[in-house]
Amino acid sequence: MEITHQRVLEGEVFEAVRARSPLAGKQIIDLGSFSVLFEGETSASVYRLSSDNATHDFAAKAKKRGIQGVVQILADYGAVACYQNDGDSSDYLWLAHLERLDSLEKYPNQQAAVARLLRHLTDSDDGDLLATPEDKVDVLEKLGDAPIEPCTRDAVEAMQLLLPDYIAETNVDLDLGASNFMVCAVSGNVILSDPVTGLSNISEEHRKRLSAEGIVIEVRR
């Protein structure tokens, strides 16, 4: 993958945010569907800049409620800039400092366990994107008797506890693709990284502040 010339995020606003602390001088290390990952403050962390807030929101909920099996959010900066504005709606750039996880492909046993779990939930070893209300409700019901193995226990419990929060969100999809399950190198446990997508929960107060200041980078309390 040639990440030097990535096209997931681009343009003047992206470059302006990238030039500001804490991203200034940080190298791009990976790409997601809606996000760019930068080096973190240590080898065990990454910065995630995204046009989608759902992953940050999911991780923040897990941290607040003490739920394991979800990527650990070390610092949440929230919406740091208005990325695009088409007149009817706006897209924002969301920044978070997260723990660094390993790809599932490096762990054959965990990969096989996730494939069995996803086969039960989505009828596919590779998982699926669940967008309709019917599909989302169906997967919640299937989670009730999902196969649980030692390495997937925390991830399954996290989905059972947190995914119901997003069912009523009409613009949020459940993204249970295999690539959104990763591994904590220390414990060997499967960790959810990007299980939801499509959220943009910005307050009117913060929207006005971004409109006035352009870029706001500070940790949310």
Short mmCIF file of N, CA, C and O in Angstrom, two decimals, residues 4 52 76 85 93 113 141 175 181 202 204 216 219:
data_model
loop_
_atom_site.label_atom_id
_atom_site.label_comp_id
_atom_site.label_asym_id
_atom_site.label_seq_id
_atom_site.Cartn_x
_atom_site.Cartn_y
_atom_site.Cartn_z
N THR A 4 1.84 7.18 1.16
CA THR A 4 2.33 8.55 0.99
C THR A 4 1.34 9.37 0.18
O THR A 4 1.12 10.55 0.43
N ASP A 52 -15.55 10.16 10.13
CA ASP A 52 -16.64 9.43 10.76
C ASP A 52 -16.36 9.35 12.26
O ASP A 52 -15.28 8.94 12.68
N ASP A 76 -9.59 11.88 23.47
CA ASP A 76 -10.62 12.15 22.47
C ASP A 76 -10.67 13.65 22.22
O ASP A 76 -11.01 14.43 23.11
N ASN A 85 -18.44 21.18 3.42
CA ASN A 85 -19.75 21.78 3.67
C ASN A 85 -20.43 21.98 2.32
O ASN A 85 -20.00 22.79 1.51
N LEU A 93 -13.84 16.51 10.62
CA LEU A 93 -12.69 15.65 10.91
C LEU A 93 -12.65 15.41 12.41
O LEU A 93 -12.70 16.36 13.19
N ALA A 113 -11.36 -18.05 15.23
CA ALA A 113 -12.44 -17.82 16.20
C ALA A 113 -13.37 -16.71 15.72
O ALA A 113 -14.60 -16.81 15.87
N GLU A 141 -30.17 -10.12 18.10
CA GLU A 141 -30.78 -11.37 18.58
C GLU A 141 -29.78 -12.52 18.49
O GLU A 141 -29.69 -13.35 19.41
N ASP A 175 -20.83 -2.28 11.28
CA ASP A 175 -19.81 -2.77 10.34
C ASP A 175 -19.06 -3.94 10.98
O ASP A 175 -18.02 -3.76 11.62
N PHE A 181 -12.04 -6.44 13.47
CA PHE A 181 -11.66 -7.19 14.65
C PHE A 181 -10.14 -7.31 14.65
O PHE A 181 -9.55 -7.78 13.69
N ILE A 202 -22.22 16.11 16.66
CA ILE A 202 -21.59 17.36 17.06
C ILE A 202 -22.66 18.31 17.63
O ILE A 202 -23.77 18.40 17.10
N GLU A 204 -24.42 21.94 18.65
CA GLU A 204 -24.55 23.22 17.95
C GLU A 204 -23.51 24.21 18.44
O GLU A 204 -22.97 25.01 17.65
N VAL A 216 -10.11 23.48 15.90
CA VAL A 216 -10.08 23.45 17.37
C VAL A 216 -9.54 22.10 17.80
O VAL A 216 -10.21 21.07 17.61
N VAL A 219 -8.37 18.31 23.97
CA VAL A 219 -8.95 17.07 24.47
C VAL A 219 -10.29 17.36 25.12
O VAL A 219 -10.44 18.31 25.88
#
